[in-house]
Coordinates of C-alpha atoms (C1' of nucleotides) in Angstrom, one line a residue:
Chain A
X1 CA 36.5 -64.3 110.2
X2 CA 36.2 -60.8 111.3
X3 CA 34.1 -59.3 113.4
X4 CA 30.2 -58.9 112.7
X5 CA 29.6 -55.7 112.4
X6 CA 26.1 -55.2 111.0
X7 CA 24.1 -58.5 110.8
X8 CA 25.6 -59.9 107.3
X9 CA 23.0 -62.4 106.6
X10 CA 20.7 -59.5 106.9
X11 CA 23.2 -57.9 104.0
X12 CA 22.9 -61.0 102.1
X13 CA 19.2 -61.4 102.6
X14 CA 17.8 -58.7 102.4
X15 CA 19.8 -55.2 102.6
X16 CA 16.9 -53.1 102.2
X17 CA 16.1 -53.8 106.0
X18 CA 19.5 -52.1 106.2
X19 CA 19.1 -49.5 103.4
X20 CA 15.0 -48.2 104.3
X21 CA 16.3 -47.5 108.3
X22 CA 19.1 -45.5 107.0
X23 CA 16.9 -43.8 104.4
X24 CA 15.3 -42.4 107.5
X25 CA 19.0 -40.7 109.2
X26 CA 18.8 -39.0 105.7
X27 CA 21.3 -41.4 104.1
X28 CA 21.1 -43.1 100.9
X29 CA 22.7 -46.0 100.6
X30 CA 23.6 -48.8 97.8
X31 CA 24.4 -51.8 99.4
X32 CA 24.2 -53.9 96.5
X33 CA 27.6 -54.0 95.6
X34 CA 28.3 -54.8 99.4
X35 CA 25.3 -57.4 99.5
X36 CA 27.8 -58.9 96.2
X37 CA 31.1 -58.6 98.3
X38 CA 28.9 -60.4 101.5
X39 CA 27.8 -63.1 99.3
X40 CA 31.3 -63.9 97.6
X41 CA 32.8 -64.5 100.9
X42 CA 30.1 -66.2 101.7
X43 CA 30.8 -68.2 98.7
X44 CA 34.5 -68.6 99.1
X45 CA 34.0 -69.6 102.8
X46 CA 32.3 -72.8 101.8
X47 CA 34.9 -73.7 99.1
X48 CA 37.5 -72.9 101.3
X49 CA 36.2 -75.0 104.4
X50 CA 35.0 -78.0 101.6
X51 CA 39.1 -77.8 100.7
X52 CA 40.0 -77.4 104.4
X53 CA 37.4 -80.9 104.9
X54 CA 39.8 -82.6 101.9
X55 CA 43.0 -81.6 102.8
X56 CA 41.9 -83.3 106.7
X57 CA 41.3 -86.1 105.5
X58 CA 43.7 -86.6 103.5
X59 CA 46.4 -85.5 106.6
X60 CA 44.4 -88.4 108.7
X61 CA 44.9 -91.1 105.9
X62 CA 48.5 -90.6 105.9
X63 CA 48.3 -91.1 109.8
X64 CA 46.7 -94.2 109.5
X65 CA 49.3 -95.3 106.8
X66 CA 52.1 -95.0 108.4
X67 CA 50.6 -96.1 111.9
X68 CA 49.7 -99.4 110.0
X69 CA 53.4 -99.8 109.1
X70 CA 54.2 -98.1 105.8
X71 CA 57.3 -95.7 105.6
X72 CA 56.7 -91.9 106.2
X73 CA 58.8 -91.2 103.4
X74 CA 57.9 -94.1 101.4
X75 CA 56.1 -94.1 97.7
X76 CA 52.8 -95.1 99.5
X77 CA 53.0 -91.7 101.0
X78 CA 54.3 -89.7 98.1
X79 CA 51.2 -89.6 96.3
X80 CA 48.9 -88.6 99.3
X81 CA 51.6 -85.9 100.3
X82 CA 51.3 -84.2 97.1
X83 CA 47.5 -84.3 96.9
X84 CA 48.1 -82.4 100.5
X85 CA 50.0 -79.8 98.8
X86 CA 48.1 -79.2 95.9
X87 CA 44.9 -78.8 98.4
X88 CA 47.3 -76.3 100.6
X89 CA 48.2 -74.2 97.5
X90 CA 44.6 -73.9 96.9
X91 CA 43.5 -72.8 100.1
X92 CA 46.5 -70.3 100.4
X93 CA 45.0 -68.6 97.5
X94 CA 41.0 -69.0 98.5
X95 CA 42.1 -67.6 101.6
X96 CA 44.0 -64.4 100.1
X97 CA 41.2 -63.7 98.5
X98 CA 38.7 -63.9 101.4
X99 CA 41.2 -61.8 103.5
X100 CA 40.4 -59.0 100.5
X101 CA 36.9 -59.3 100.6
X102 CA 36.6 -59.7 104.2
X103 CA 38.9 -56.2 104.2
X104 CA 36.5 -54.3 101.8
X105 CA 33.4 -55.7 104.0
X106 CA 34.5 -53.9 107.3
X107 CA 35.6 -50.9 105.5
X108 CA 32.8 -50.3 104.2
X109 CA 30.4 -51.8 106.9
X110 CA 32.4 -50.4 109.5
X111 CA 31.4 -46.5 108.8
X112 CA 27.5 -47.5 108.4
X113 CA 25.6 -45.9 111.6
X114 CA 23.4 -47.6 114.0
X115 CA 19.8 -48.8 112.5
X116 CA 17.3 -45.7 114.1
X117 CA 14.9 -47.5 116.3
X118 CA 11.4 -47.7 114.6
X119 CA 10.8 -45.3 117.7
X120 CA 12.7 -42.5 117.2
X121 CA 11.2 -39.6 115.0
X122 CA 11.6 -38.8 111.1
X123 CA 13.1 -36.0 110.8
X124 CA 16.1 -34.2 109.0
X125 CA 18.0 -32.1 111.7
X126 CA 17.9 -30.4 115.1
X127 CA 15.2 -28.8 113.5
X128 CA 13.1 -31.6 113.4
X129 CA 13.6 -32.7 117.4
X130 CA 10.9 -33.4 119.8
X131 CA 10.4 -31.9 122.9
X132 CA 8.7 -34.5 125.2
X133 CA 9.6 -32.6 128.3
X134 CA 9.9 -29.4 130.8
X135 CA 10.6 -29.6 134.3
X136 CA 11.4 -26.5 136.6
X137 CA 10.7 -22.7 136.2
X138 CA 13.8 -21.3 133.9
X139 CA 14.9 -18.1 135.9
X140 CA 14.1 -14.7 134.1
X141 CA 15.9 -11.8 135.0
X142 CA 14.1 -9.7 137.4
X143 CA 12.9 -6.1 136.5
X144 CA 16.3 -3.8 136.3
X145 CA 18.2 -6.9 136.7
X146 CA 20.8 -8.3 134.3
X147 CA 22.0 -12.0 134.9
X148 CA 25.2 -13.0 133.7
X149 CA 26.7 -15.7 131.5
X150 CA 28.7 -18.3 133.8
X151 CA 32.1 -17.2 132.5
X152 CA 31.6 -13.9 133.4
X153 CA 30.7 -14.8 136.7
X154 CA 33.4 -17.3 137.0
X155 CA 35.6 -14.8 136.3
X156 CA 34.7 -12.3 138.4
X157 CA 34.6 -14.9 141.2
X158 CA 38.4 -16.2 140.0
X159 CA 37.3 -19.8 140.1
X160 CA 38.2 -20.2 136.7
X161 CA 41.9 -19.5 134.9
X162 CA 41.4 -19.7 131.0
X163 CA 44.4 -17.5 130.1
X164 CA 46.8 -19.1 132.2
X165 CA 45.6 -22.2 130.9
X166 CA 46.8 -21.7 127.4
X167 CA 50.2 -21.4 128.6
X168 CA 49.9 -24.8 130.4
X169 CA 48.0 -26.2 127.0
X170 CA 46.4 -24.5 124.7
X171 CA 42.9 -23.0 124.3
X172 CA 39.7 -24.6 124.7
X173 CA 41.7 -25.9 128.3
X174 CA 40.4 -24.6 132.1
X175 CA 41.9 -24.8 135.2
X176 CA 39.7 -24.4 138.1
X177 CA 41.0 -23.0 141.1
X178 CA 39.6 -22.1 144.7
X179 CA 36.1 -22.9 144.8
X180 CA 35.6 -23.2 141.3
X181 CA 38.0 -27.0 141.4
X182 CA 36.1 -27.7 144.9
X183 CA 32.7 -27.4 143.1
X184 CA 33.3 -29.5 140.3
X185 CA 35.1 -32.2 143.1
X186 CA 32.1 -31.7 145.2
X187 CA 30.1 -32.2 141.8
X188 CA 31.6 -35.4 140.7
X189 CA 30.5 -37.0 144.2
X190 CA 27.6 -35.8 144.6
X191 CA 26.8 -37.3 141.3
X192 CA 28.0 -40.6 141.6
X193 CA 26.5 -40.9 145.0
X194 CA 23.3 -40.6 144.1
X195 CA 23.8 -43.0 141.3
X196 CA 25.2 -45.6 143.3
X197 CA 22.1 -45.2 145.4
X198 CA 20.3 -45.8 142.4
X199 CA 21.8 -49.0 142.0
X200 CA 24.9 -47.8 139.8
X201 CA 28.6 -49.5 140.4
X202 CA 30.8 -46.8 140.5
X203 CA 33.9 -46.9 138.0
X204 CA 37.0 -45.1 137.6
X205 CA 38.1 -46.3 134.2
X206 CA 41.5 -45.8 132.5
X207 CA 41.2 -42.6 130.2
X208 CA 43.6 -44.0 127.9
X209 CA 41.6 -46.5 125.4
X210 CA 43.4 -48.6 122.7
X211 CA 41.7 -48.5 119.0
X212 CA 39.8 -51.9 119.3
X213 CA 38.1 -50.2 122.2
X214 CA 37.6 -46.7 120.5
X215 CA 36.2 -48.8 117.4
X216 CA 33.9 -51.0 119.3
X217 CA 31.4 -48.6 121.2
X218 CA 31.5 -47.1 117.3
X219 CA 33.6 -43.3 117.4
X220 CA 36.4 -45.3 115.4
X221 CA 37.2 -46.0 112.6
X222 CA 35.0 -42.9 111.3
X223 CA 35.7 -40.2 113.8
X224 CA 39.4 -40.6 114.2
X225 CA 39.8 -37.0 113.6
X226 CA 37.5 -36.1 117.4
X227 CA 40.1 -38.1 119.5
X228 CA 43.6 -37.0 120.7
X229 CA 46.3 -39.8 120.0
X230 CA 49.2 -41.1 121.2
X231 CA 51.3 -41.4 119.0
X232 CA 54.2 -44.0 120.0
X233 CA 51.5 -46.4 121.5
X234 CA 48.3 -47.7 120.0
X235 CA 46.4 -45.6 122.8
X236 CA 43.9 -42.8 122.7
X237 CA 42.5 -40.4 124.9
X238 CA 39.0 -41.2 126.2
X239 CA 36.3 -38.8 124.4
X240 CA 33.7 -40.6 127.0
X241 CA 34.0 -43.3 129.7
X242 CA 31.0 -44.8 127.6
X243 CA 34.3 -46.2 125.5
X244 CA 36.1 -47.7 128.7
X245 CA 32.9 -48.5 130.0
X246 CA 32.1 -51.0 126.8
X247 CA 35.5 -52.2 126.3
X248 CA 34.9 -53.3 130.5
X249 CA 33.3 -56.7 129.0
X250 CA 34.4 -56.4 125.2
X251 CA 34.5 -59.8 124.2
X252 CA 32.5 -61.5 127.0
X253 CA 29.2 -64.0 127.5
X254 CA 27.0 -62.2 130.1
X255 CA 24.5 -65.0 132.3
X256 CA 21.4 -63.5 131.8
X257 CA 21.0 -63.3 135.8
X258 CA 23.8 -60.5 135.4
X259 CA 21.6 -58.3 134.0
X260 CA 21.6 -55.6 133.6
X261 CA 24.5 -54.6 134.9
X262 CA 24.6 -50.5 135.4
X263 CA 27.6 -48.3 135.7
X264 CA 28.2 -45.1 137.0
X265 CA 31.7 -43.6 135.5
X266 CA 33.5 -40.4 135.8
X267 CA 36.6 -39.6 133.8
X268 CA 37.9 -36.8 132.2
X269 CA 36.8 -36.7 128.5
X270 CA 39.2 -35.3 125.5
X271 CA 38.0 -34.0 122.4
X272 CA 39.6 -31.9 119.7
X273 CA 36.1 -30.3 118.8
X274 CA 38.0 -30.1 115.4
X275 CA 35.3 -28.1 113.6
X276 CA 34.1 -26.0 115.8
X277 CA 36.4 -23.2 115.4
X278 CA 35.1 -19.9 117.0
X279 CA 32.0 -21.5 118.3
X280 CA 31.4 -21.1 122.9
X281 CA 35.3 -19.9 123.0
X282 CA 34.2 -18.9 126.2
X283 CA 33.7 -20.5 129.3
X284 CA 33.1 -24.1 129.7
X285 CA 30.6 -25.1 127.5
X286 CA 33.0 -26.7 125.0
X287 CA 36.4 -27.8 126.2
X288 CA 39.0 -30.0 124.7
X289 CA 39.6 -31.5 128.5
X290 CA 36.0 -32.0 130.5
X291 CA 34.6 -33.9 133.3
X292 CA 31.7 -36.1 133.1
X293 CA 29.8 -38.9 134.9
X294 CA 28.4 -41.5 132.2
X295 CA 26.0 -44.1 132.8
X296 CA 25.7 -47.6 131.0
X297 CA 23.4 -50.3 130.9
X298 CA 24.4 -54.0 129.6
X299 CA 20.8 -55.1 129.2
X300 CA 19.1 -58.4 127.7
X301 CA 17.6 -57.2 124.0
X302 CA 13.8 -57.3 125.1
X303 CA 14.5 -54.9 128.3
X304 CA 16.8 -52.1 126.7
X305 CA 13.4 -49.9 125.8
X306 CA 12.1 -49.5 129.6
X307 CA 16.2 -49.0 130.5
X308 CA 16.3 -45.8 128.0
X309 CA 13.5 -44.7 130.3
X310 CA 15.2 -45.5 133.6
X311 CA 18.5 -44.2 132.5
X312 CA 17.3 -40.9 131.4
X313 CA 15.0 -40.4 134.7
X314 CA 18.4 -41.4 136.6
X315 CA 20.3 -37.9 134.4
X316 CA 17.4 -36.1 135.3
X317 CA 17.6 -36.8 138.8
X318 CA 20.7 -35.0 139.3
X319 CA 19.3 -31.7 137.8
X320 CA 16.0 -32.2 139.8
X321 CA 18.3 -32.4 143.1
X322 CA 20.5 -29.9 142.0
X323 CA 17.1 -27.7 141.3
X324 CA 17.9 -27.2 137.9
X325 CA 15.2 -26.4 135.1
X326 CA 15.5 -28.7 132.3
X327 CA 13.8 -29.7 129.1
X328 CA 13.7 -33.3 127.7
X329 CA 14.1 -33.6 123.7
X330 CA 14.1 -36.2 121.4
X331 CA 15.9 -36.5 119.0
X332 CA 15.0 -37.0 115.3
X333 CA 16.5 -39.9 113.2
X334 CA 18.5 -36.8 111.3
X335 CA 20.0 -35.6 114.6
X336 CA 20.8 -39.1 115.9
X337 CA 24.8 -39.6 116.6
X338 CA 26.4 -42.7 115.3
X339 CA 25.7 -45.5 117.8
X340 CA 22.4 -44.6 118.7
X341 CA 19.1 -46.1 117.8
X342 CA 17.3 -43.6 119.8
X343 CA 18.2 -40.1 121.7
X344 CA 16.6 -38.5 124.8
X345 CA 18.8 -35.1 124.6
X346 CA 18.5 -33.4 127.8
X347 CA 18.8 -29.5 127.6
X348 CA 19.4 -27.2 131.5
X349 CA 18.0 -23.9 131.5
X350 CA 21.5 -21.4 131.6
X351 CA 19.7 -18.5 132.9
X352 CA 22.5 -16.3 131.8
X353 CA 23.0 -17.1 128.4
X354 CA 19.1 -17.4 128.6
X355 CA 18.5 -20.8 126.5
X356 CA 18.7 -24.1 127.2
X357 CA 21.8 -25.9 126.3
X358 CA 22.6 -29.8 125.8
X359 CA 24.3 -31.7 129.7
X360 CA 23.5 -34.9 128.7
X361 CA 22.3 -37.0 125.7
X362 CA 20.9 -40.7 126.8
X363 CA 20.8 -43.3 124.0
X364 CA 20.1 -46.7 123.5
X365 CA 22.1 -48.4 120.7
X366 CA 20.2 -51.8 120.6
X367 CA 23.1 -54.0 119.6
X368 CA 25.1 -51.9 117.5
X369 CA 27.9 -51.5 120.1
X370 CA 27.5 -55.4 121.3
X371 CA 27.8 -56.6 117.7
X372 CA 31.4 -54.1 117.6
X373 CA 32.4 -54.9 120.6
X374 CA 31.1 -58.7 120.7
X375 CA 29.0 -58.7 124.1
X376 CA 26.6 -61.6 124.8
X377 CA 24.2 -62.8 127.2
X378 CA 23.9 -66.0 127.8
X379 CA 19.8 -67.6 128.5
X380 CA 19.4 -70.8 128.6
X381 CA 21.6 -72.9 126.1
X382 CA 21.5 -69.6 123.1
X383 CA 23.6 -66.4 123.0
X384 CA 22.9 -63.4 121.8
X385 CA 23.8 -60.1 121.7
X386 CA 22.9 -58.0 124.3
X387 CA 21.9 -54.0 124.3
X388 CA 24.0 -51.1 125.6
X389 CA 22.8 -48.2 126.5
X390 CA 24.8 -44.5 127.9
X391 CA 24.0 -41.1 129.1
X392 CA 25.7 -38.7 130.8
X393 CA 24.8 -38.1 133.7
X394 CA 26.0 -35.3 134.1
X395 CA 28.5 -33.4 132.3
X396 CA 30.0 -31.7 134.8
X397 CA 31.5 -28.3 133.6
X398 CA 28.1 -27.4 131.9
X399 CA 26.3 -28.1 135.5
X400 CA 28.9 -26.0 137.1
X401 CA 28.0 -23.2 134.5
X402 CA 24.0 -23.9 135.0
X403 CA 24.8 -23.5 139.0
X404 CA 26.3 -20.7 138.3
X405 CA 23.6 -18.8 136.0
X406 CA 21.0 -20.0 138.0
X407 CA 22.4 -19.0 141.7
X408 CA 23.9 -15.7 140.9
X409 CA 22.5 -12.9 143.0
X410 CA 22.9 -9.0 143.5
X411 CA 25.6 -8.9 146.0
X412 CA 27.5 -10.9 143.0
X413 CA 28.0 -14.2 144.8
X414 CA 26.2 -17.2 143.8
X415 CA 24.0 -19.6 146.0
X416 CA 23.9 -23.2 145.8
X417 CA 21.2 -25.7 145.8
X418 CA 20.9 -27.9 149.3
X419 CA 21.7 -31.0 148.2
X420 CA 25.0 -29.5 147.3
X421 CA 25.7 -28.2 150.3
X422 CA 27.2 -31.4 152.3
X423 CA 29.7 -31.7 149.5
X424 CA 30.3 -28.4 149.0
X425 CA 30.5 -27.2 152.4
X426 CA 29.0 -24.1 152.1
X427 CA 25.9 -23.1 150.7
X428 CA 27.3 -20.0 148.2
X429 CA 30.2 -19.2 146.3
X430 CA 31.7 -15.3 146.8
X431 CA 30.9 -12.2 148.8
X432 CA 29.4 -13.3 151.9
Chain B
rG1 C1' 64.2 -51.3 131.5
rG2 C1' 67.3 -56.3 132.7
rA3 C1' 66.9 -61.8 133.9
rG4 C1' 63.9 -66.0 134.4
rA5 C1' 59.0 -68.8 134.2
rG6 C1' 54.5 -69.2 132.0
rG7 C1' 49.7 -68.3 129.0
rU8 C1' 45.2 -75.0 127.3
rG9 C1' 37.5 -75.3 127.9
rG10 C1' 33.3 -71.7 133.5
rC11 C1' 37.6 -73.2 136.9
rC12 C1' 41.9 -76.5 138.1
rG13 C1' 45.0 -79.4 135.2
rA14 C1' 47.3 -83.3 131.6
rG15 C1' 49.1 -83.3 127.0
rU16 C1' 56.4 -82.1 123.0
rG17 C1' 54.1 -83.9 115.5
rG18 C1' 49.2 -88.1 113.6
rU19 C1' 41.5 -90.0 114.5
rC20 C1' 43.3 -83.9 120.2
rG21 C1' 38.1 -79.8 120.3
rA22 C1' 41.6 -81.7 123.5
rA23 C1' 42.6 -87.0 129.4
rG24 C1' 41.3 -86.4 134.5
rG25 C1' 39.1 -83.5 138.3
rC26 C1' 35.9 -79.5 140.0
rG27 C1' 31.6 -76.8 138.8
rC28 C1' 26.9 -76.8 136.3
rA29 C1' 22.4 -79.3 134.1
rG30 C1' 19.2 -83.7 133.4
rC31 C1' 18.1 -88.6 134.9
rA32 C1' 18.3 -92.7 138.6
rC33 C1' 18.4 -93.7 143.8
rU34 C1' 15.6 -91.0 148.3
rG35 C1' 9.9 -89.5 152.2
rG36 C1' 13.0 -85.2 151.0
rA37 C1' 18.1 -84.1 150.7
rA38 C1' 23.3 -85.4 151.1
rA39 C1' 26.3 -89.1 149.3
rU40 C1' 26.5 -92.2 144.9
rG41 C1' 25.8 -93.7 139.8
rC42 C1' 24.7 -92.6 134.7
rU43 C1' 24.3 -89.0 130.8
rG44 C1' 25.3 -84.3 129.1
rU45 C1' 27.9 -79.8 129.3
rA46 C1' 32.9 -74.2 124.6
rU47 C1' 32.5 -70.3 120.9
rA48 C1' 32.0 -68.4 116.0
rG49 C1' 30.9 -69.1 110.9
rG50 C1' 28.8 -72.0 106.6
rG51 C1' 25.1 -75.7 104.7
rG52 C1' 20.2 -78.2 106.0
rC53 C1' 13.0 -77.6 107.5
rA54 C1' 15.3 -80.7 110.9
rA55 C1' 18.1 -84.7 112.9
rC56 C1' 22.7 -83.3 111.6
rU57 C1' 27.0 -81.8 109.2
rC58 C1' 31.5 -79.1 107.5
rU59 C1' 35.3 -75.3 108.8
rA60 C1' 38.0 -72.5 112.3
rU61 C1' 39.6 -71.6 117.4
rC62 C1' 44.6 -74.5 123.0
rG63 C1' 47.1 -65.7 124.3
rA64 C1' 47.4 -63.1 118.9
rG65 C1' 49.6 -63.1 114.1
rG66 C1' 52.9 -65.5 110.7
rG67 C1' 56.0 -69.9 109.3
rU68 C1' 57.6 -75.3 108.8
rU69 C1' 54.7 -80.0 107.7
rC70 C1' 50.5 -84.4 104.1
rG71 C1' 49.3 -83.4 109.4
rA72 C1' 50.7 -78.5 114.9
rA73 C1' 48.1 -77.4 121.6
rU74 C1' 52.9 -79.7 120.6
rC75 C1' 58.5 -77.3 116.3
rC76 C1' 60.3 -72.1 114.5
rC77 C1' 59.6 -66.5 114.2
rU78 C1' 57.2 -61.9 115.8
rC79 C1' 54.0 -59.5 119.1
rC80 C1' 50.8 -59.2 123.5
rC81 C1' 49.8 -60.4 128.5
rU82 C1' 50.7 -62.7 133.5
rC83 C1' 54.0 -64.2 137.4
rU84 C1' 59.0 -64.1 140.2
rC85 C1' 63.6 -61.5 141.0
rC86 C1' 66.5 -57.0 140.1
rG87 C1' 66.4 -51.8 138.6
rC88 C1' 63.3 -47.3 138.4
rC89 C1' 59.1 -44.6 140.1
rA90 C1' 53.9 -41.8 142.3

RNA sequence: GGAGAGGUGGCCGAGUGGUCGAAGGCGCAGCACUGGAAAUGCUGUAUAGGGGCAACUCUAUCGAGGGUUCGAAUCCCUCCCUCUCCGCCA
């Protein structure tokens, strides 16, 4: 019945391989009372089915009766007919009960986070995050210089319309116009091009998700609250195409020759940010409507670790070519989001603002997300469930704002890096 | 949105109340035949859950969920999806 969604016989077995993992994300956790619940339906299962064997039987012996002559709705039958019922009844009410059981189960199993990889750092919070990582020189203003944040300069350039954008929406919306919308179009190709030349299919997903797809790659039934909803149709707006992106082979038996299958896929992403009142009101840090390219791995269990590696080395690619300092962080079992088993964070120096800030987070969820989402692979005649793993790659608005910081000069326009420049079609934005 | 047709295993496709988890074909795997291959023949080939060390066995699943029945792929209801025609639309 149901879908898995942690390993129950691990529940029924032995919960405190559940319990000792999630010690470690700083939760304490009783699972005895659900190890109870797993083992009662466990229980009624095999009463039910022993029922379920009777009540067959029985429906074949009346079969065979009547084949061999005797009237269906003769006294030979009667008697068979009413065991029949009495074993229906039974089963009616075996199976009400399971349906209750089953119900509590998911609930509660349901909101349980991933298992932190045996990898991934103790810790309690950001505090407690490793750096593994530096690459590039962070620019410092010069002497007698002052470098902006990327909203003033945005501003001042007019690529960006936050005011009118309220009227349109609300806050917490953009609209890019001039050079600002070409840079983020330029952006989103230039991403995705050099992913696909890494071996990525590109994918343009629909942005509109349904709840067994927001609830498989994990933000639902727990995060509800984050997503905008439609409210005549069981549909959502994306928060990530990592959602779309699972949901692309929810339900399916991979070959293991498919593997691993990597995707490169932009969409817009929707968040409400609902709790982050009065936090980066400005600029384009944190938006309720934001671009992003995500990459995802379907990978066979044994090779996710090496993919985490891969994937994150593909993110950091893009600032590399886009000559953007960056650190590399990892998180701490404290810090970990809800799907993950392990966290590279990657932070771009905003020269600005003058502190690195989060434009991508690459995570490997082992099999959380397959066991929501039922994905398999297929080796030889077993199935098992395969790994996923996403990052972004990048998030698009917070490179703009890095390009921004990082390229602004004296005469107030702002350069760009090379590799930009075939998309962009010029090599600075402003004066000049 | 209106009218009609349909959703069966990896694929095609039969099956309108009783040993149907499902004929037949294709595909795939193994074996035989062959110098090797093709062709041919034989055998095997769904998923999930439970029990068992295992051989194996029980249950469920023919779009989804309900219902009728001793018994449902087959009958009834609701929903979803696909196709055709009409309407509408970027």
């Amino acid at each position: 019945m149901g879908p898995p969604v942690l390993d129950q016989r691990l529940l029924r077995n032995d919960p405190t391989l559940i319990t000792a993992p999630l010690a470690r994300r700083g939760l304490a956790t009783d699972l005895s009372g659900l190890q109870q619940l797993a083992l009662e339906a466990r229980d009624l299962e095999q009463q039910r089915s022993e029922l379920q064997a009777e009540g067959n039987r029985i429906g074949r012996a009346v079969g065979e009766r009547i084949r061999a002559g005797a009237a269906p709705g003769g006294e030979e039958v009667k008697e068979l007919r009413e065991q029949g019922n009495r074993i229906k009844r039974q089963v009616g009410e075996l199976e009400e009960q399971e349906k209750g059981i089953e119900a509590q189960l998911m609930e509660q199993l349901m909101v349980l986070p991933n298992l932190p990889s045996p990898l991934c750092p103790s810790g309690r919070s950001e505090a407690d995050n490793v750096e593994v990582k530096r690459w590039g020189t962070p620019r410092l203003a010069a002497e007698g210089e002052e470098l902006q944040e990327h909203w003033q300069i945005a501003e001042r350039l007019g690529i960006v319309d936050t005011e009118r954008s309220v009227r349109i929406a609300q806050s917490r919306f953009v609209t890019l116009l001039g050079q600002g919308a070409r840079l983020e179009r330029a952006l989103i190709s230039f991403m995705l091009d050099r992913h696909g030349q890494r071996g990525y299919t590109e994918v343009l997903p629909p942005v509109l998700v349904n709840t067994a797809s927001l609830t498989g790659s994990g933000q639902l039934p727990k995060f509800a609250e984050e997503s905008f909803r439609c409210a005549d149709d069981d549909l959502w707006l994306t928060p990530t195409a990592e959602v779309p992106v699972t949901s692309l082979h929810r339900g399916e038996v991979l070959a293991a020759e498919q593997l691993p299958l990597k995707y490169a896929a932009y969409s817009p992403c929707f968040r409400r940010e609902a709790g982050s009142y009065g936090r980066d009101t400005r600029g384009l840090i944190r938006l309720h409507q934001f671009n992003k390219v995500e990459l995802y791995w379907f990978v066979a269990p044994e090779d996710s670790e090496a993919a985490h590696e891969q994937l994150t080395l593909d993110a950091e690619a893009i600032l590399e070519a886009l000559e953007l300092p960056y650190r590399r962080i990892e998180l701490c079992t404290g810090d970990l989001g809800f799907s993950a088993a392990r966290t590279y964070d990657l932070e771009v120096w905003l020269a600005g603002a003058g502190t690195y800030r989060e434009i991508s987070s690459c995570s490997t969820c082992g099999d959380f997300q397959a066991r929501r989402a039922s994905i398999r692979c297929r080796d030889g005649k077993t199935t098992r469930l395969l790994h996923t793993l996403n990052g972004s790659g990048l998030a698009v608005g917070r490179t703009m704002a890095a390009l921004l910081e990082a390229g602004q000069q004296a005469d107030g326009s702002v350069r760009l890096p090379a590799a930009l420049v075939p998309y962009f079609g010029a090599d600075r934005i402003g004066a000049g």
